């Protein structure tokens, strides 16, 4: 694990937030596998936590969350402009494409907390071997 001093930590954060990360999300439409080149923006903590500021929290759906994340993070690889102009345009896109774009965005922004779980498992000291968790089978009595 790489250890950072305070200056390196802040520099890393600034660089990570300013870079657009190339991604190639894969999806299937009509039984044909496809891939697209996009860029994904890392969002700051405030951008993530204030994403739905001013919205009625009781009316926000999972679909609203996915569309907003894609709108704010996915960029055209050629122009470096946002891929979609607004939420309505995101919503008019094929679900397989939106799911693939959201997965690419999650790889960069870790919205679902996968990296936190990885760190927790690495720091837990517990064995990662599933074989050690399996109980030893009981001996069966021999038939006479």
PDB file of C-alpha atoms in Angstrom:
ATOM      1  CA  UNK A   1       0.000   0.000   0.000  1.00  0.00           C
ATOM      2  CA  UNK A   2       1.333   3.410  -0.967  1.00  0.00           C
ATOM      3  CA  UNK A   3       1.719   5.862   1.922  1.00  0.00           C
ATOM      4  CA  UNK A   4       1.095   9.556   1.117  1.00  0.00           C
ATOM      5  CA  UNK A   5       2.128  12.642   3.025  1.00  0.00           C
ATOM      6  CA  UNK A   6      -0.333  15.536   3.297  1.00  0.00           C
ATOM      7  CA  UNK A   7       0.960  17.388   0.234  1.00  0.00           C
ATOM      8  CA  UNK A   8       0.866  14.264  -1.909  1.00  0.00           C
ATOM      9  CA  UNK A   9      -2.622  13.443  -0.641  1.00  0.00           C
ATOM     10  CA  UNK A  10      -4.007  16.842  -1.657  1.00  0.00           C
ATOM     11  CA  UNK A  11      -2.166  16.780  -4.993  1.00  0.00           C
ATOM     12  CA  UNK A  12      -3.573  13.322  -5.735  1.00  0.00           C
ATOM     13  CA  UNK A  13      -7.097  14.497  -4.923  1.00  0.00           C
ATOM     14  CA  UNK A  14      -6.777  17.540  -7.172  1.00  0.00           C
ATOM     15  CA  UNK A  15      -5.356  15.517 -10.059  1.00  0.00           C
ATOM     16  CA  UNK A  16      -8.005  12.794  -9.712  1.00  0.00           C
ATOM     17  CA  UNK A  17     -10.794  15.372  -9.810  1.00  0.00           C
ATOM     18  CA  UNK A  18      -9.405  17.222 -12.821  1.00  0.00           C
ATOM     19  CA  UNK A  19      -8.734  14.195 -15.031  1.00  0.00           C
ATOM     20  CA  UNK A  20     -11.291  12.548 -17.287  1.00  0.00           C
ATOM     21  CA  UNK A  21     -10.755   8.806 -17.110  1.00  0.00           C
ATOM     22  CA  UNK A  22     -11.046   6.813 -20.367  1.00  0.00           C
ATOM     23  CA  UNK A  23     -13.479   3.907 -20.142  1.00  0.00           C
ATOM     24  CA  UNK A  24     -14.867   1.440 -22.676  1.00  0.00           C
ATOM     25  CA  UNK A  25     -18.219   0.231 -21.343  1.00  0.00           C
ATOM     26  CA  UNK A  26     -19.557  -2.959 -22.892  1.00  0.00           C
ATOM     27  CA  UNK A  27     -23.210  -3.783 -23.466  1.00  0.00           C
ATOM     28  CA  UNK A  28     -25.462  -6.101 -25.492  1.00  0.00           C
ATOM     29  CA  UNK A  29     -28.325  -4.994 -27.741  1.00  0.00           C
ATOM     30  CA  UNK A  30     -30.194  -7.472 -29.954  1.00  0.00           C
ATOM     31  CA  UNK A  31     -27.752 -10.232 -28.980  1.00  0.00           C
ATOM     32  CA  UNK A  32     -24.813  -8.206 -30.336  1.00  0.00           C
ATOM     33  CA  UNK A  33     -21.956  -7.287 -28.004  1.00  0.00           C
ATOM     34  CA  UNK A  34     -20.810  -3.684 -28.326  1.00  0.00           C
ATOM     35  CA  UNK A  35     -18.349  -1.335 -26.721  1.00  0.00           C
ATOM     36  CA  UNK A  36     -18.089   2.461 -26.656  1.00  0.00           C
ATOM     37  CA  UNK A  37     -15.284   4.871 -25.804  1.00  0.00           C
ATOM     38  CA  UNK A  38     -16.228   7.497 -23.233  1.00  0.00           C
ATOM     39  CA  UNK A  39     -14.566   9.615 -20.590  1.00  0.00           C
ATOM     40  CA  UNK A  40     -15.677   9.593 -16.961  1.00  0.00           C
ATOM     41  CA  UNK A  41     -15.283  12.488 -14.549  1.00  0.00           C
ATOM     42  CA  UNK A  42     -14.447  11.889 -10.901  1.00  0.00           C
ATOM     43  CA  UNK A  43     -16.862  13.802  -8.724  1.00  0.00           C
ATOM     44  CA  UNK A  44     -15.825  15.564  -5.538  1.00  0.00           C
ATOM     45  CA  UNK A  45     -17.407  14.605  -2.247  1.00  0.00           C
ATOM     46  CA  UNK A  46     -19.547  17.744  -2.330  1.00  0.00           C
ATOM     47  CA  UNK A  47     -20.697  17.043  -5.888  1.00  0.00           C
ATOM     48  CA  UNK A  48     -21.835  13.572  -4.846  1.00  0.00           C
ATOM     49  CA  UNK A  49     -23.520  14.647  -1.616  1.00  0.00           C
ATOM     50  CA  UNK A  50     -25.261  17.667  -3.163  1.00  0.00           C
ATOM     51  CA  UNK A  51     -26.349  15.860  -6.337  1.00  0.00           C
ATOM     52  CA  UNK A  52     -30.028  16.033  -5.359  1.00  0.00           C
ATOM     53  CA  UNK A  53     -30.014  19.223  -3.346  1.00  0.00           C
ATOM     54  CA  UNK A  54     -33.368  20.968  -3.649  1.00  0.00           C
ATOM     55  CA  UNK A  55     -35.170  17.779  -4.702  1.00  0.00           C
ATOM     56  CA  UNK A  56     -37.852  16.052  -2.666  1.00  0.00           C
ATOM     57  CA  UNK A  57     -35.976  13.043  -1.254  1.00  0.00           C
ATOM     58  CA  UNK A  58     -39.187  11.013  -0.981  1.00  0.00           C
ATOM     59  CA  UNK A  59     -39.765  11.295  -4.731  1.00  0.00           C
ATOM     60  CA  UNK A  60     -36.264  10.340  -5.938  1.00  0.00           C
ATOM     61  CA  UNK A  61     -36.135   6.914  -7.574  1.00  0.00           C
ATOM     62  CA  UNK A  62     -33.204   4.626  -8.313  1.00  0.00           C
ATOM     63  CA  UNK A  63     -33.647   5.518 -11.984  1.00  0.00           C
ATOM     64  CA  UNK A  64     -33.303   9.225 -11.088  1.00  0.00           C
ATOM     65  CA  UNK A  65     -30.041   8.485  -9.272  1.00  0.00           C
ATOM     66  CA  UNK A  66     -28.609   6.474 -12.187  1.00  0.00           C
ATOM     67  CA  UNK A  67     -29.593   9.121 -14.747  1.00  0.00           C
ATOM     68  CA  UNK A  68     -28.129  11.973 -12.673  1.00  0.00           C
ATOM     69  CA  UNK A  69     -24.839  10.113 -12.147  1.00  0.00           C
ATOM     70  CA  UNK A  70     -24.535   9.408 -15.883  1.00  0.00           C
ATOM     71  CA  UNK A  71     -25.425  13.005 -16.758  1.00  0.00           C
ATOM     72  CA  UNK A  72     -22.792  14.468 -14.419  1.00  0.00           C
ATOM     73  CA  UNK A  73     -19.947  12.033 -15.078  1.00  0.00           C
ATOM     74  CA  UNK A  74     -19.992  10.653 -18.632  1.00  0.00           C
ATOM     75  CA  UNK A  75     -18.289  12.673 -21.377  1.00  0.00           C
ATOM     76  CA  UNK A  76     -17.813  12.315 -25.133  1.00  0.00           C
ATOM     77  CA  UNK A  77     -14.331  10.834 -25.735  1.00  0.00           C
ATOM     78  CA  UNK A  78     -13.749  12.954 -28.842  1.00  0.00           C
ATOM     79  CA  UNK A  79     -15.051  16.381 -27.739  1.00  0.00           C
ATOM     80  CA  UNK A  80     -14.595  16.080 -23.958  1.00  0.00           C
ATOM     81  CA  UNK A  81     -18.080  17.595 -23.610  1.00  0.00           C
ATOM     82  CA  UNK A  82     -20.850  15.971 -21.552  1.00  0.00           C
ATOM     83  CA  UNK A  83     -22.322  13.038 -23.457  1.00  0.00           C
ATOM     84  CA  UNK A  84     -25.895  14.099 -22.663  1.00  0.00           C
ATOM     85  CA  UNK A  85     -27.285  17.658 -22.575  1.00  0.00           C
ATOM     86  CA  UNK A  86     -29.913  16.944 -19.885  1.00  0.00           C
ATOM     87  CA  UNK A  87     -31.695  14.276 -17.849  1.00  0.00           C
ATOM     88  CA  UNK A  88     -34.379  13.843 -20.481  1.00  0.00           C
ATOM     89  CA  UNK A  89     -31.747  12.856 -23.063  1.00  0.00           C
ATOM     90  CA  UNK A  90     -30.273  10.347 -20.626  1.00  0.00           C
ATOM     91  CA  UNK A  91     -33.724   8.857 -20.079  1.00  0.00           C
ATOM     92  CA  UNK A  92     -34.292   8.424 -23.823  1.00  0.00           C
ATOM     93  CA  UNK A  93     -31.280   6.093 -24.095  1.00  0.00           C
ATOM     94  CA  UNK A  94     -31.460   2.287 -24.294  1.00  0.00           C
ATOM     95  CA  UNK A  95     -31.338   0.729 -20.788  1.00  0.00           C
ATOM     96  CA  UNK A  96     -28.365  -1.512 -21.675  1.00  0.00           C
ATOM     97  CA  UNK A  97     -26.349   1.562 -22.641  1.00  0.00           C
ATOM     98  CA  UNK A  98     -27.317   3.490 -19.509  1.00  0.00           C
ATOM     99  CA  UNK A  99     -26.452   0.508 -17.304  1.00  0.00           C
ATOM    100  CA  UNK A 100     -23.046   0.162 -18.985  1.00  0.00           C
ATOM    101  CA  UNK A 101     -22.349   3.897 -18.672  1.00  0.00           C
ATOM    102  CA  UNK A 102     -23.375   3.849 -15.015  1.00  0.00           C
ATOM    103  CA  UNK A 103     -21.097   0.864 -14.356  1.00  0.00           C
ATOM    104  CA  UNK A 104     -18.194   2.758 -15.972  1.00  0.00           C
ATOM    105  CA  UNK A 105     -18.979   5.796 -13.845  1.00  0.00           C
ATOM    106  CA  UNK A 106     -19.146   3.646 -10.720  1.00  0.00           C
ATOM    107  CA  UNK A 107     -15.699   2.185 -11.499  1.00  0.00           C
ATOM    108  CA  UNK A 108     -14.299   5.728 -11.290  1.00  0.00           C
ATOM    109  CA  UNK A 109     -16.495   7.197  -8.532  1.00  0.00           C
ATOM    110  CA  UNK A 110     -17.237   4.090  -6.425  1.00  0.00           C
ATOM    111  CA  UNK A 111     -20.840   5.132  -5.787  1.00  0.00           C
ATOM    112  CA  UNK A 112     -21.704   1.632  -4.577  1.00  0.00           C
ATOM    113  CA  UNK A 113     -18.817   1.435  -2.083  1.00  0.00           C
ATOM    114  CA  UNK A 114     -16.990  -1.533  -3.618  1.00  0.00           C
ATOM    115  CA  UNK A 115     -13.560  -0.049  -2.893  1.00  0.00           C
ATOM    116  CA  UNK A 116     -14.499   0.595   0.724  1.00  0.00           C
ATOM    117  CA  UNK A 117     -15.490  -3.062   1.069  1.00  0.00           C
ATOM    118  CA  UNK A 118     -12.187  -4.154  -0.514  1.00  0.00           C
ATOM    119  CA  UNK A 119     -10.222  -2.047   1.968  1.00  0.00           C
ATOM    120  CA  UNK A 120     -12.285  -3.335   4.869  1.00  0.00           C
ATOM    121  CA  UNK A 121     -11.667  -6.945   3.829  1.00  0.00           C
ATOM    122  CA  UNK A 122      -7.940  -6.305   3.348  1.00  0.00           C
ATOM    123  CA  UNK A 123      -7.675  -4.698   6.785  1.00  0.00           C
ATOM    124  CA  UNK A 124      -9.824  -7.199   8.664  1.00  0.00           C
ATOM    125  CA  UNK A 125      -7.056  -9.759   9.103  1.00  0.00           C
ATOM    126  CA  UNK A 126      -9.547 -12.484   8.304  1.00  0.00           C
ATOM    127  CA  UNK A 127      -8.464 -15.186   5.958  1.00  0.00           C
ATOM    128  CA  UNK A 128      -9.695 -14.802   2.416  1.00  0.00           C
ATOM    129  CA  UNK A 129      -9.649 -18.537   1.887  1.00  0.00           C
ATOM    130  CA  UNK A 130     -13.172 -19.855   1.711  1.00  0.00           C
ATOM    131  CA  UNK A 131     -11.872 -23.379   2.185  1.00  0.00           C
ATOM    132  CA  UNK A 132     -10.910 -22.562   5.758  1.00  0.00           C
ATOM    133  CA  UNK A 133     -14.483 -21.532   6.490  1.00  0.00           C
ATOM    134  CA  UNK A 134     -15.953 -24.866   5.485  1.00  0.00           C
ATOM    135  CA  UNK A 135     -16.575 -27.210   8.388  1.00  0.00           C
ATOM    136  CA  UNK A 136     -14.876 -30.576   8.381  1.00  0.00           C
ATOM    137  CA  UNK A 137     -17.413 -33.231   7.326  1.00  0.00           C
ATOM    138  CA  UNK A 138     -18.521 -35.663   9.993  1.00  0.00           C
ATOM    139  CA  UNK A 139     -17.406 -39.230   9.664  1.00  0.00           C
ATOM    140  CA  UNK A 140     -20.261 -41.463   8.621  1.00  0.00           C
ATOM    141  CA  UNK A 141     -20.777 -44.608  10.644  1.00  0.00           C
ATOM    142  CA  UNK A 142     -19.745 -47.749   8.798  1.00  0.00           C
ATOM    143  CA  UNK A 143     -22.521 -50.118   7.801  1.00  0.00           C
ATOM    144  CA  UNK A 144     -22.330 -53.670   9.042  1.00  0.00           C
TER     145      UNK A 144
END
